[in-house]
Short mmCIF file of C-alpha atoms in Angstrom, two decimals:
data_model
loop_
_atom_site.label_atom_id
_atom_site.label_comp_id
_atom_site.label_asym_id
_atom_site.label_seq_id
_atom_site.Cartn_x
_atom_site.Cartn_y
_atom_site.Cartn_z
CA MET A 6 12.32 31.64 -4.95
CA ALA A 7 9.85 32.20 -7.71
CA SER A 8 10.50 30.57 -11.22
CA GLY A 9 9.68 33.20 -13.22
CA THR A 10 10.80 31.60 -17.04
CA ALA A 11 8.48 28.42 -16.80
CA THR A 12 5.85 29.29 -19.29
CA ALA A 13 4.65 25.51 -19.72
CA LYS A 14 1.88 23.82 -17.59
CA PRO A 15 3.45 22.56 -14.39
CA ARG A 16 3.32 18.73 -14.03
CA ARG A 17 0.73 17.23 -11.33
CA GLY A 18 2.17 15.55 -8.71
CA GLY A 19 3.97 11.73 -9.14
CA GLU A 20 4.36 12.74 -12.81
CA THR A 21 7.56 12.36 -14.50
CA PRO A 22 8.55 13.59 -18.18
CA GLY A 23 7.08 10.70 -20.32
CA ARG A 24 6.15 8.13 -17.51
CA GLY A 25 2.45 9.56 -15.61
CA ARG A 26 1.34 7.78 -12.44
CA ARG A 27 -0.84 5.02 -13.23
CA GLU A 28 -4.09 4.66 -12.63
CA PRO A 29 -5.24 1.99 -10.00
CA ARG A 30 -6.55 -0.97 -11.39
CA PRO A 31 -10.15 -1.98 -10.29
CA SER A 32 -10.30 -5.10 -8.06
CA TRP A 33 -12.47 -8.10 -8.51
CA PHE A 34 -12.20 -8.59 -4.61
CA PRO A 35 -12.80 -5.32 -2.88
CA TRP A 36 -12.67 -6.38 0.56
CA LEU A 37 -8.78 -7.53 -0.22
CA PRO A 38 -6.15 -4.47 0.66
CA GLY A 39 -6.28 -1.76 -2.15
CA SER A 40 -2.09 -2.41 -2.74
CA ARG A 41 -0.41 -4.76 -5.03
CA LEU A 42 2.52 -5.95 -2.18
CA GLY A 43 -0.30 -6.19 0.43
CA ARG A 44 -1.92 -8.82 -1.79
CA LEU A 45 0.96 -9.94 -2.99
CA ILE A 46 2.00 -10.29 0.86
CA ILE A 47 -1.21 -12.26 1.85
CA ALA A 48 -1.36 -14.51 -1.16
CA LEU A 49 2.63 -15.62 -0.37
CA ASN A 50 2.19 -16.04 3.77
CA VAL A 51 -1.98 -17.67 3.67
CA LEU A 52 -0.48 -20.61 0.43
CA GLY A 53 2.25 -22.23 3.28
CA LEU A 54 -0.41 -22.04 5.51
CA ALA A 55 -2.63 -23.46 3.36
CA ILE A 56 -0.39 -26.45 2.09
CA LEU A 57 -0.41 -27.20 6.38
CA ILE A 58 -3.61 -27.12 6.63
CA ALA A 59 -4.73 -29.24 3.69
CA GLY A 60 -1.68 -31.83 4.96
CA ALA A 61 -3.56 -32.06 7.76
CA LEU A 62 -6.88 -32.26 6.87
CA VAL A 63 -5.97 -35.21 4.21
CA LEU A 64 -3.92 -36.99 7.01
CA ASN A 65 -6.15 -36.86 9.56
CA GLU A 66 -8.72 -37.85 7.06
CA LEU A 67 -6.85 -40.55 6.10
CA ARG A 68 -5.75 -41.81 9.52
CA GLN A 69 -9.52 -41.78 10.46
CA GLY A 70 -10.52 -44.34 7.33
CA LEU A 71 -7.48 -46.20 8.73
CA VAL A 72 -8.63 -46.87 12.07
CA ASN A 73 -12.30 -46.93 10.94
CA ALA A 74 -11.29 -49.71 8.13
CA ARG A 75 -9.05 -51.73 11.14
CA ILE A 76 -12.42 -51.51 13.53
CA ASP A 77 -14.78 -52.86 10.21
CA SER A 78 -12.18 -55.41 9.78
CA LEU A 79 -11.74 -56.41 12.99
CA THR A 80 -15.80 -56.61 13.45
CA THR A 81 -16.47 -58.52 10.56
CA GLN A 82 -13.41 -60.98 11.66
CA GLY A 83 -14.76 -61.35 15.56
CA GLU A 84 -18.16 -62.02 14.05
CA LEU A 85 -17.62 -64.42 11.82
CA MET A 86 -15.28 -65.81 15.43
CA ALA A 87 -17.89 -65.68 17.43
CA SER A 88 -20.13 -67.34 15.10
CA ILE A 89 -17.62 -70.26 15.13
CA ILE A 90 -17.14 -70.92 18.84
CA ASP A 91 -20.88 -70.47 19.46
CA GLN A 92 -21.48 -73.35 17.17
CA ALA A 93 -18.19 -75.46 17.87
CA ALA A 94 -18.02 -74.49 21.54
CA THR A 95 -21.61 -74.68 23.09
CA VAL A 96 -22.94 -77.29 25.02
CA GLY A 97 -26.42 -77.76 26.82
CA GLU A 98 -30.29 -77.40 25.74
CA PRO A 99 -32.16 -75.44 26.61
CA PHE A 100 -29.85 -73.74 28.52
CA PRO A 101 -26.47 -72.76 26.55
CA GLN A 102 -23.33 -72.62 28.39
CA MET A 103 -19.70 -72.27 26.44
CA ASP A 104 -17.14 -75.00 26.67
CA PRO A 105 -13.82 -73.45 27.91
CA THR A 106 -11.62 -76.10 26.56
CA ASN A 107 -12.83 -76.18 23.15
CA ALA A 108 -13.08 -72.50 22.93
CA GLY A 109 -9.86 -72.42 23.90
CA VAL A 110 -8.97 -74.08 21.20
CA VAL A 111 -11.19 -72.88 18.55
CA LEU A 112 -9.74 -69.46 19.47
CA GLN A 113 -6.03 -70.43 19.24
CA MET A 114 -6.96 -72.02 15.77
CA LEU A 115 -8.73 -68.88 14.50
CA ALA A 116 -6.64 -66.43 15.36
CA ASN A 117 -3.77 -64.91 13.94
CA PRO A 118 -1.20 -63.44 16.59
CA LYS A 119 1.06 -61.93 14.26
CA THR A 120 -0.87 -59.06 13.89
CA GLN A 121 -3.93 -59.50 16.98
CA ARG A 122 -4.88 -60.44 19.86
CA ALA A 123 -7.83 -62.06 20.56
CA ARG A 124 -9.57 -63.15 24.31
CA LEU A 125 -11.94 -64.78 25.44
CA PHE A 126 -14.50 -63.83 28.03
CA ASP A 127 -17.41 -65.79 30.03
CA PRO A 128 -20.42 -64.37 31.24
CA SER A 129 -19.11 -62.97 34.50
CA GLY A 130 -15.98 -61.12 32.53
CA ARG A 131 -13.39 -63.35 33.40
CA PRO A 132 -10.47 -64.50 30.77
CA VAL A 133 -11.13 -67.88 29.39
CA ALA A 134 -8.41 -67.82 26.64
CA ASP A 135 -5.85 -65.47 25.50
CA SER A 136 -4.44 -66.15 22.13
CA ALA A 137 -1.49 -64.25 23.34
CA LEU A 138 -0.59 -66.67 25.98
CA VAL A 139 -0.75 -70.08 23.54
CA ALA A 140 0.69 -68.69 21.24
CA ASP A 141 4.25 -70.78 19.68
CA ARG A 142 5.66 -67.54 19.31
CA VAL A 143 8.63 -65.36 21.33
CA GLU A 144 7.73 -61.73 22.03
CA GLU A 145 10.13 -59.08 22.76
CA LYS A 146 10.29 -56.41 25.04
CA ALA A 147 12.78 -54.00 26.34
CA LEU A 148 13.96 -55.18 30.59
CA PRO A 149 12.03 -52.79 33.31
CA PRO A 150 15.21 -50.89 34.84
CA ALA A 151 17.18 -52.48 37.64
CA ARG A 152 15.75 -52.43 40.99
CA LYS A 153 17.31 -50.64 43.65
CA ARG A 154 18.26 -52.12 46.82
CA GLY A 155 15.58 -52.79 49.26
CA GLU A 156 12.95 -51.48 46.39
CA THR A 157 9.88 -54.01 45.36
CA PRO A 158 8.53 -54.63 41.94
CA MET A 159 5.51 -52.46 42.46
CA SER A 160 7.36 -49.32 44.11
CA LEU A 161 9.64 -50.03 40.82
CA GLY A 162 6.66 -50.02 38.65
CA LEU A 163 5.15 -46.68 40.24
CA ARG A 164 8.11 -44.86 40.03
CA THR A 165 8.46 -45.96 36.14
CA GLY A 166 4.83 -45.08 35.72
CA ARG A 167 3.99 -49.01 34.16
CA GLY A 168 1.98 -49.66 36.92
CA SER A 169 -0.66 -46.79 37.14
CA ALA A 170 -0.68 -47.71 33.47
CA ALA A 171 -1.67 -51.45 33.42
CA THR A 172 -4.14 -50.46 35.78
CA GLU A 173 -5.87 -48.01 33.29
CA ALA A 174 -5.30 -50.49 30.66
CA GLN A 175 -6.97 -53.43 32.58
CA ALA A 176 -10.18 -50.96 33.97
CA ALA A 177 -10.50 -50.24 30.50
CA LEU A 178 -10.62 -53.44 29.07
CA LYS A 179 -12.98 -54.55 31.80
CA ALA A 180 -15.51 -51.67 31.14
CA GLU A 181 -15.19 -52.64 27.12
CA VAL A 182 -15.75 -56.51 28.58
CA ALA A 183 -18.60 -55.36 30.44
CA GLN A 184 -20.63 -53.03 27.46
CA ALA A 185 -20.41 -56.02 25.38
CA LEU A 186 -21.85 -58.44 28.15
CA SER A 187 -25.21 -56.36 27.46
CA GLY A 188 -24.84 -57.70 23.98
CA HIS A 189 -23.84 -55.08 21.84
CA PRO A 190 -20.85 -54.88 19.80
CA VAL A 191 -18.19 -52.44 21.17
CA ALA A 192 -15.62 -50.69 19.38
CA VAL A 193 -12.93 -48.59 20.82
CA LEU A 194 -9.27 -47.01 20.29
CA ARG A 195 -7.74 -47.40 24.24
CA ARG A 196 -4.21 -48.34 25.17
CA SER A 197 -3.37 -51.64 26.11
CA GLU A 198 -1.11 -52.63 28.72
CA THR A 199 2.20 -52.02 27.87
CA GLY A 200 0.66 -48.47 26.49
CA GLU A 201 0.27 -48.79 23.03
CA ARG A 202 -2.86 -47.60 21.36
CA VAL A 203 -4.67 -50.55 20.24
CA VAL A 204 -8.12 -51.00 18.25
CA SER A 205 -9.88 -53.13 19.70
CA VAL A 206 -13.37 -54.62 19.24
CA SER A 207 -15.61 -56.77 21.65
CA ILE A 208 -18.01 -59.08 19.93
CA PRO A 209 -20.40 -60.65 22.60
CA ILE A 210 -21.10 -64.57 21.86
CA GLN A 211 -24.70 -65.47 21.73
CA ARG A 212 -27.24 -68.33 21.79
CA VAL A 213 -30.38 -66.37 20.61
CA GLN A 214 -31.06 -64.20 23.77
CA ALA A 215 -28.22 -65.69 26.05
CA VAL A 216 -25.14 -63.70 25.94
CA LEU A 217 -22.39 -67.02 26.64
CA GLY A 218 -19.03 -64.61 26.33
CA VAL A 219 -17.28 -62.28 24.63
CA LEU A 220 -14.58 -62.39 22.25
CA THR A 221 -12.29 -59.43 22.18
CA LEU A 222 -9.73 -58.48 18.81
CA GLU A 223 -7.15 -56.45 19.55
CA ALA A 224 -4.86 -54.94 16.79
CA ASN A 225 -1.98 -52.86 18.50
CA ASP A 226 -0.87 -51.32 14.85
CA VAL A 227 -2.01 -48.26 15.31
CA ASP A 228 1.10 -46.91 16.52
CA GLN A 229 2.99 -47.59 13.03
CA ILE A 230 0.01 -46.69 11.17
CA ILE A 231 0.16 -43.01 13.44
CA ALA A 232 3.85 -43.21 12.46
CA ARG A 233 4.11 -43.60 9.04
CA GLU A 234 1.51 -41.32 8.70
CA ARG A 235 3.26 -38.45 10.37
CA MET A 236 6.13 -39.93 8.03
CA ALA A 237 3.64 -38.64 5.41
CA GLN A 238 3.12 -35.56 6.84
CA VAL A 239 6.89 -34.97 6.64
CA PRO A 240 6.37 -33.82 2.61
CA PHE A 241 3.88 -31.64 3.78
CA TYR A 242 5.99 -29.29 6.07
CA LEU A 243 9.18 -29.82 3.73
CA ILE A 244 7.18 -27.88 1.15
CA ALA A 245 5.72 -25.27 3.51
CA ILE A 246 8.91 -24.43 4.61
CA ALA A 247 10.11 -24.43 1.46
CA VAL A 248 7.60 -21.76 0.26
CA SER A 249 7.98 -19.70 3.58
CA LEU A 250 11.32 -19.32 2.74
CA ALA A 251 10.98 -18.60 -1.02
CA SER A 252 8.21 -16.46 0.00
CA SER A 253 10.57 -14.25 2.35
CA LEU A 254 13.02 -14.27 -0.57
CA LEU A 255 10.86 -12.92 -2.96
CA LEU A 256 9.59 -10.49 -0.99
CA THR A 257 13.24 -9.27 -0.09
CA GLN A 258 13.78 -8.98 -3.81
CA LEU A 259 11.12 -7.66 -4.41
CA ILE A 260 10.85 -4.64 -1.45
CA ALA A 261 14.09 -5.21 0.89
CA GLN A 262 16.51 -4.82 -1.43
CA PRO A 263 14.50 -1.87 -4.51
CA VAL A 264 13.77 -0.15 -0.87
CA ARG A 265 17.72 -0.21 0.10
CA ARG A 266 18.08 0.71 -3.73
CA LEU A 267 16.22 3.66 -3.15
CA ALA A 268 17.53 5.28 -0.01
CA ARG A 269 21.09 4.92 -1.44
CA ALA A 270 19.83 6.94 -4.47
CA ALA A 271 18.53 9.58 -2.30
CA ASP A 272 21.77 9.19 0.17
CA ARG A 273 23.41 10.05 -3.27
CA VAL A 274 21.48 12.94 -3.89
CA ARG A 275 22.15 14.11 -0.27
CA LEU A 276 25.05 13.84 0.17
CA ALA A 277 27.25 13.65 -3.52
CA GLY A 278 25.67 16.77 -5.16
CA ALA A 279 23.61 15.12 -7.78
CA ARG A 280 20.81 16.31 -9.15
CA ALA A 281 17.86 13.25 -9.77
CA ILE A 282 16.91 10.09 -8.39
CA SER A 283 17.20 8.15 -11.68
CA LEU A 284 15.87 4.09 -11.52
CA PRO A 285 14.03 3.43 -15.00
CA ASP A 286 13.56 -0.35 -13.61
CA LEU A 287 12.14 0.45 -10.48
CA ALA A 288 9.91 3.19 -12.38
CA GLU A 289 8.50 0.90 -14.57
CA ARG A 290 7.08 -1.36 -11.80
CA ASP A 291 3.27 -1.60 -11.23
CA ASP A 292 2.64 -1.37 -7.69
CA GLU A 293 3.30 0.98 -4.61
CA LEU A 294 7.22 0.78 -5.10
CA GLY A 295 7.07 2.10 -8.66
CA ASP A 296 4.79 4.74 -7.66
CA LEU A 297 7.82 5.59 -5.13
CA THR A 298 10.14 5.71 -7.25
CA ARG A 299 8.45 7.95 -10.07
CA SER A 300 7.26 10.17 -7.16
CA LEU A 301 10.64 10.29 -6.34
CA GLU A 302 12.57 11.03 -9.42
CA ALA A 303 8.93 13.49 -10.51
CA MET A 304 10.18 15.14 -6.88
CA THR A 305 13.70 15.01 -7.31
CA GLN A 306 13.86 16.44 -11.24
CA SER A 307 11.11 19.53 -9.53
CA LEU A 308 14.02 19.99 -6.74
CA SER A 309 16.61 20.12 -9.75
CA GLU A 310 14.61 22.83 -11.73
CA ARG A 311 13.92 24.69 -8.97
CA MET A 312 17.70 25.43 -8.22
CA ASP A 313 18.14 25.74 -11.82
CA ALA A 314 15.16 28.38 -11.64
CA ILE A 315 16.67 29.79 -8.35
CA GLU A 316 20.02 29.85 -9.91
CA SER A 317 18.59 31.84 -13.38
CA PHE A 318 16.77 33.89 -11.43
CA ALA A 319 19.50 35.02 -8.89
CA ALA A 320 21.43 35.74 -12.10
CA ASP A 321 18.69 37.55 -13.55
CA VAL A 322 18.82 39.88 -10.05
CA ALA A 323 21.95 40.43 -10.23
CA HIS A 324 22.35 41.76 -13.81
CA GLU A 325 18.87 43.89 -13.15
CA ILE A 326 20.36 45.42 -9.88
CA LYS A 327 23.57 46.19 -11.67
CA ASN A 328 22.23 48.16 -14.12
CA PRO A 329 21.16 51.15 -11.93
CA LEU A 330 24.08 50.61 -9.29
CA THR A 331 26.22 51.29 -12.17
CA SER A 332 23.91 54.46 -13.33
CA LEU A 333 23.98 55.51 -9.59
CA ARG A 334 27.86 55.02 -9.20
CA SER A 335 28.49 57.12 -12.14
CA ALA A 336 26.37 59.88 -11.87
CA VAL A 337 27.83 60.38 -7.97
CA GLU A 338 30.87 60.44 -9.76
CA THR A 339 30.42 63.14 -11.81
CA LEU A 340 28.59 65.11 -9.44
CA ASP A 341 31.16 66.61 -8.11
CA LEU A 342 32.95 67.78 -11.29
CA VAL A 343 29.55 69.61 -12.71
CA THR A 344 29.16 73.02 -11.23
CA GLU A 345 26.19 74.29 -13.33
CA PRO A 346 22.65 74.10 -11.60
CA ALA A 347 20.83 72.77 -14.83
CA ALA A 348 23.49 69.80 -15.10
CA ARG A 349 23.47 69.28 -11.45
CA ALA A 350 19.72 69.09 -11.97
CA ARG A 351 19.47 66.19 -14.19
CA LEU A 352 22.51 64.28 -12.48
CA LEU A 353 19.84 64.28 -9.22
CA LYS A 354 17.21 63.42 -12.00
CA ILE A 355 19.38 60.18 -12.56
CA LEU A 356 20.08 59.44 -9.07
CA GLN A 357 16.64 60.22 -7.66
CA ASN A 358 15.25 57.78 -10.82
CA ASP A 359 17.66 55.46 -10.03
CA VAL A 360 17.06 54.93 -6.51
CA GLN A 361 13.15 54.90 -7.86
CA ARG A 362 13.75 52.13 -10.44
CA LEU A 363 15.83 49.71 -7.42
CA ASP A 364 13.17 50.45 -5.27
CA ARG A 365 10.88 49.05 -7.53
CA LEU A 366 13.43 46.08 -8.51
CA VAL A 367 13.73 45.66 -4.43
CA THR A 368 9.75 45.03 -3.82
CA ASP A 369 9.20 42.95 -6.94
CA ILE A 370 11.79 41.15 -6.30
CA SER A 371 10.79 40.57 -2.83
CA ASN A 372 7.49 39.41 -4.01
CA ALA A 373 8.36 36.87 -6.53
CA SER A 374 10.73 35.19 -3.68
CA ARG A 375 7.81 34.61 -1.17
CA LEU A 376 5.59 33.81 -4.33
CA ASP A 377 5.91 29.75 -3.59
CA ALA A 378 5.90 30.13 -0.23
CA GLU A 379 2.70 31.82 -0.59
CA LEU A 380 0.69 29.28 -2.98
CA SER A 381 1.50 26.37 -1.06
CA ARG A 382 0.33 27.97 2.62
CA ASP A 383 -2.74 29.03 1.52
CA GLU A 384 -5.68 26.66 1.07
CA PRO A 385 -7.25 26.84 -2.33
CA LYS A 386 -11.03 27.60 -1.62
CA PRO A 387 -14.08 27.63 -4.15
CA PHE A 388 -15.06 31.87 -4.56
CA ASP A 389 -16.52 34.32 -6.16
CA LEU A 390 -14.41 35.24 -9.14
CA GLU A 391 -16.16 38.32 -10.70
CA ARG A 392 -17.01 39.77 -7.09
CA LEU A 393 -13.40 39.73 -6.54
CA VAL A 394 -12.43 41.31 -9.90
CA ALA A 395 -15.47 44.07 -9.41
CA ASP A 396 -13.61 45.02 -5.81
CA ILE A 397 -10.49 45.34 -7.76
CA VAL A 398 -11.78 47.68 -10.51
CA GLY A 399 -14.37 49.59 -7.99
CA LEU A 400 -11.12 50.70 -5.81
CA TYR A 401 -9.45 51.48 -9.63
CA GLN A 402 -12.31 53.98 -10.13
CA ALA A 403 -12.75 55.18 -7.14
CA THR A 404 -9.06 56.46 -6.79
CA ALA A 405 -9.18 57.52 -10.57
CA LYS A 406 -8.12 61.09 -11.21
CA PRO A 407 -9.61 63.30 -14.02
CA GLY A 408 -7.55 62.27 -17.59
CA GLU A 409 -6.44 59.13 -16.21
CA VAL A 410 -6.91 55.82 -18.00
CA ARG A 411 -10.05 54.27 -16.84
CA VAL A 412 -10.73 50.67 -15.91
CA ALA A 413 -14.38 49.52 -16.63
CA LEU A 414 -15.93 45.72 -15.73
CA HIS A 415 -18.09 43.91 -18.36
CA ARG A 416 -20.06 41.55 -16.30
CA SER A 417 -21.01 38.19 -17.18
CA GLY A 418 -25.05 38.38 -18.65
CA ALA A 419 -26.27 35.26 -16.65
CA GLY A 420 -26.52 37.04 -13.28
CA GLU A 421 -24.97 33.37 -11.93
CA PRO A 422 -21.62 33.92 -9.64
CA VAL A 423 -18.48 33.07 -11.39
CA MET A 424 -16.92 29.87 -9.20
CA VAL A 425 -13.25 29.23 -9.50
CA GLN A 426 -11.48 27.03 -6.82
CA GLY A 427 -8.17 28.78 -5.69
CA ARG A 428 -6.63 31.72 -3.32
CA GLU A 429 -8.79 35.01 -3.37
CA GLY A 430 -5.16 37.43 -2.79
CA SER A 431 -2.91 35.45 -5.21
CA LEU A 432 -5.85 35.74 -8.09
CA GLY A 433 -6.78 39.36 -6.98
CA GLN A 434 -2.43 40.19 -7.49
CA VAL A 435 -2.90 38.61 -11.06
CA PHE A 436 -5.67 41.29 -12.12
CA ARG A 437 -3.89 44.05 -10.34
CA ASN A 438 -0.76 42.98 -12.52
CA LEU A 439 -2.61 43.01 -15.84
CA ILE A 440 -4.57 45.94 -15.08
CA ASP A 441 -1.47 48.17 -14.65
CA ASN A 442 0.37 46.68 -17.24
CA ALA A 443 -2.64 47.67 -19.58
CA ARG A 444 -2.68 50.95 -18.24
CA SER A 445 1.21 51.33 -18.69
CA PHE A 446 0.63 51.28 -22.42
CA SER A 447 -3.33 53.34 -22.95
CA PRO A 448 -2.60 56.86 -24.36
CA PRO A 449 -4.06 59.19 -21.60
CA GLY A 450 -8.17 59.07 -21.33
CA GLY A 451 -7.57 55.58 -22.90
CA GLU A 452 -10.07 52.30 -20.86
CA VAL A 453 -9.00 49.37 -19.91
CA VAL A 454 -11.74 46.73 -19.86
CA VAL A 455 -12.01 43.77 -18.01
CA ALA A 456 -14.38 40.97 -18.96
CA MET A 457 -15.34 37.71 -18.05
CA GLN A 458 -17.53 34.70 -18.75
CA LYS A 459 -18.10 31.02 -18.66
CA ALA A 460 -17.97 28.56 -21.47
CA ALA A 461 -17.52 24.51 -21.39
CA GLY A 462 -16.21 24.39 -17.71
CA ARG A 463 -13.81 27.11 -17.96
CA VAL A 464 -13.75 30.55 -16.80
CA ILE A 465 -12.57 32.88 -19.48
CA ALA A 466 -11.02 36.70 -18.07
CA THR A 467 -9.93 39.02 -20.36
CA VAL A 468 -8.02 42.27 -20.03
CA SER A 469 -8.00 44.37 -23.39
CA ASP A 470 -6.08 48.22 -23.99
CA SER A 471 -6.09 50.73 -26.33
CA GLY A 472 -2.47 50.75 -26.27
CA PRO A 473 -0.08 50.32 -28.97
CA GLY A 474 -0.33 46.52 -29.07
CA ILE A 475 2.12 43.58 -28.98
CA PRO A 476 4.88 42.61 -31.92
CA ALA A 477 4.20 39.36 -32.79
CA GLU A 478 7.85 37.77 -31.87
CA ASN A 479 6.96 39.29 -28.29
CA LEU A 480 4.11 37.60 -27.46
CA GLU A 481 5.43 35.12 -25.47
CA THR A 482 8.49 36.93 -24.10
CA ILE A 483 6.82 39.70 -22.39
CA PHE A 484 6.03 36.81 -19.67
CA GLN A 485 9.54 36.17 -19.29
CA ARG A 486 11.37 37.85 -16.00
CA PHE A 487 12.95 41.30 -16.53
CA TYR A 488 11.57 42.04 -19.56
CA THR A 489 10.82 45.49 -20.27
CA SER A 490 9.37 47.17 -23.63
CA ARG A 491 7.96 50.25 -22.57
CA PRO A 492 6.69 53.08 -24.62
CA LYS A 493 8.07 56.14 -25.44
CA GLY A 494 7.39 58.73 -22.87
CA ALA A 495 7.01 56.10 -20.33
CA ALA A 496 8.57 56.96 -16.57
CA PHE A 497 12.05 55.60 -16.36
CA GLY A 498 11.81 52.83 -13.69
CA GLY A 499 8.48 52.65 -12.86
CA ASN A 500 8.61 48.89 -14.16
CA SER A 501 10.68 45.81 -13.06
CA GLY A 502 9.76 43.29 -15.55
CA LEU A 503 8.17 40.79 -12.96
CA GLY A 504 4.61 41.82 -13.29
CA LEU A 505 3.47 39.25 -15.81
CA SER A 506 5.94 36.37 -15.21
CA ILE A 507 4.39 36.65 -11.71
CA ALA A 508 0.99 36.66 -13.23
CA ARG A 509 1.40 33.56 -15.26
CA GLN A 510 2.79 31.23 -12.37
CA ILE A 511 -0.10 32.40 -10.54
CA VAL A 512 -2.33 31.01 -12.86
CA GLU A 513 -0.41 27.74 -13.73
CA ALA A 514 -0.36 27.34 -10.35
CA HIS A 515 -3.96 26.96 -10.21
CA GLY A 516 -4.44 25.19 -13.71
CA GLY A 517 -5.01 27.79 -15.73
CA THR A 518 -3.29 29.55 -18.09
CA LEU A 519 -2.42 33.08 -19.78
CA GLN A 520 -2.02 34.23 -23.57
CA ALA A 521 -1.31 37.60 -24.77
CA GLN A 522 -2.65 38.35 -28.07
CA ASN A 523 -3.38 41.75 -30.07
CA ARG A 524 -6.33 43.32 -30.46
CA VAL A 525 -7.39 43.46 -34.58
CA VAL A 526 -9.91 45.39 -36.19
CA ASP A 527 -9.92 45.78 -40.32
CA GLY A 528 -6.22 44.78 -40.55
CA GLN A 529 -5.12 47.31 -38.25
CA VAL A 530 -4.02 46.73 -34.15
CA ILE A 531 -5.52 48.63 -31.90
CA GLY A 532 -4.77 47.37 -28.35
CA ALA A 533 -3.43 44.20 -26.40
CA ILE A 534 -5.96 42.06 -24.86
CA PHE A 535 -4.69 39.13 -22.31
CA LEU A 536 -6.84 36.13 -21.79
CA LEU A 537 -7.17 34.22 -18.82
CA PHE A 538 -8.48 30.52 -18.06
CA LEU A 539 -9.46 28.60 -15.09
CA PRO A 540 -11.37 25.86 -14.36
CA GLU A 541 -14.90 26.63 -13.13
CA ALA A 542 -15.45 25.32 -9.71
CA LYS A 543 -18.91 24.37 -8.63
CA ALA A 544 -21.10 27.19 -5.83
#
């Protein structure tokens, strides 16, 4: 339904009174999403992940540093012990040999069985001494599970997996010793016979080029170090979990609850008959939810204004139709009582005029009610406005009868097309309404002049007549619905008062303005002029 009472320039979509849509701020990181909430979601999720990654990197590097430091410590200690064993437990010249007894005594004196295990191997790889076997200490170990009847120790070891682990540990130790017997120190991280991870360093005992044996030092505190490192990671895990929970709660507060509030406000509009959504705290937000809230407020406000316009339009229509209907009823009721032919002819003329007026009203009301739908259905396109107006003026000139008001077109002198963005049918209706209005006020034999020019990025079209002009207090009221102020002697019922209202509504829907002024020469009003301003479009 058309709302012909609106004379102000319509607001753009998404704007509310006093609060327009905010322009997007330039982004310093164009590869990030253009969404403020999207960037917030990404940042909060990446933050928790970054904490975990940073903790893992730091602790992994710390773990590797601890292992390397343990290897360096064992290597330094092993080289010192190998040098002492070489000096104190080596006999024979020029073919030196290691004395197993003295080497075992030296090993027992130098080894520290509380933190490490020292072993001594001869040149053939056979064990010579072991600090774990001669140390004066009690080693605590969990007892193996009880054997079943008929089960051998070997089968028990296979069933529990310890036998294979010990075999693999012995093989790894043998390979390490064999590699050290080649004359190069070896440092590895491997499993012991009990399944524990140990840092092992094997140092060859050499006299010149001869390898007299291998000293192996094992530190079995790696698992304790790793366990402490894992415990050190717990704060990072807890922080990451806390950040994730906090981000989830924050996103709930920032997104889920506002969306729920918007949904409830929309339900109030739908179910409770509210006219508009009003959530000022959300509308002030500088993000997508703020844009959505402002758009919903503007939409519901527009719908409320449209409903008010429909109610007002319906009341005006009822009032305007009631007048000719009342006249018709009075004339019909009087017709049976009148017997004089002249009086009956006057009553029939009144009936005919009232019927014409009703027909004109119904036609214009129908056009006004379809106006919004037609404007929303047709897609605006650039076209030459001067060519359209020339066709309309040409049609008036072709159908004009002698003595009627003439219509003339004054073209722009540039000779270039006058391009506007809009709908040809709707703007054509504007010029027809303005020309018809100007002709109705012009005296017989007068002239209506349509002119057009371009200035400052706008197209200015004028429609002027030579009639009595417009009272100064009515320069705006003439655009109201059903307002009529016809010259004396005009045909009764020939105008509905909707033509100028429809014309202004169409022009404002195209982003333009329509005004009315008087033509004054030497202080005398010589007619009226309508000025139509439209944005110019590029050809």
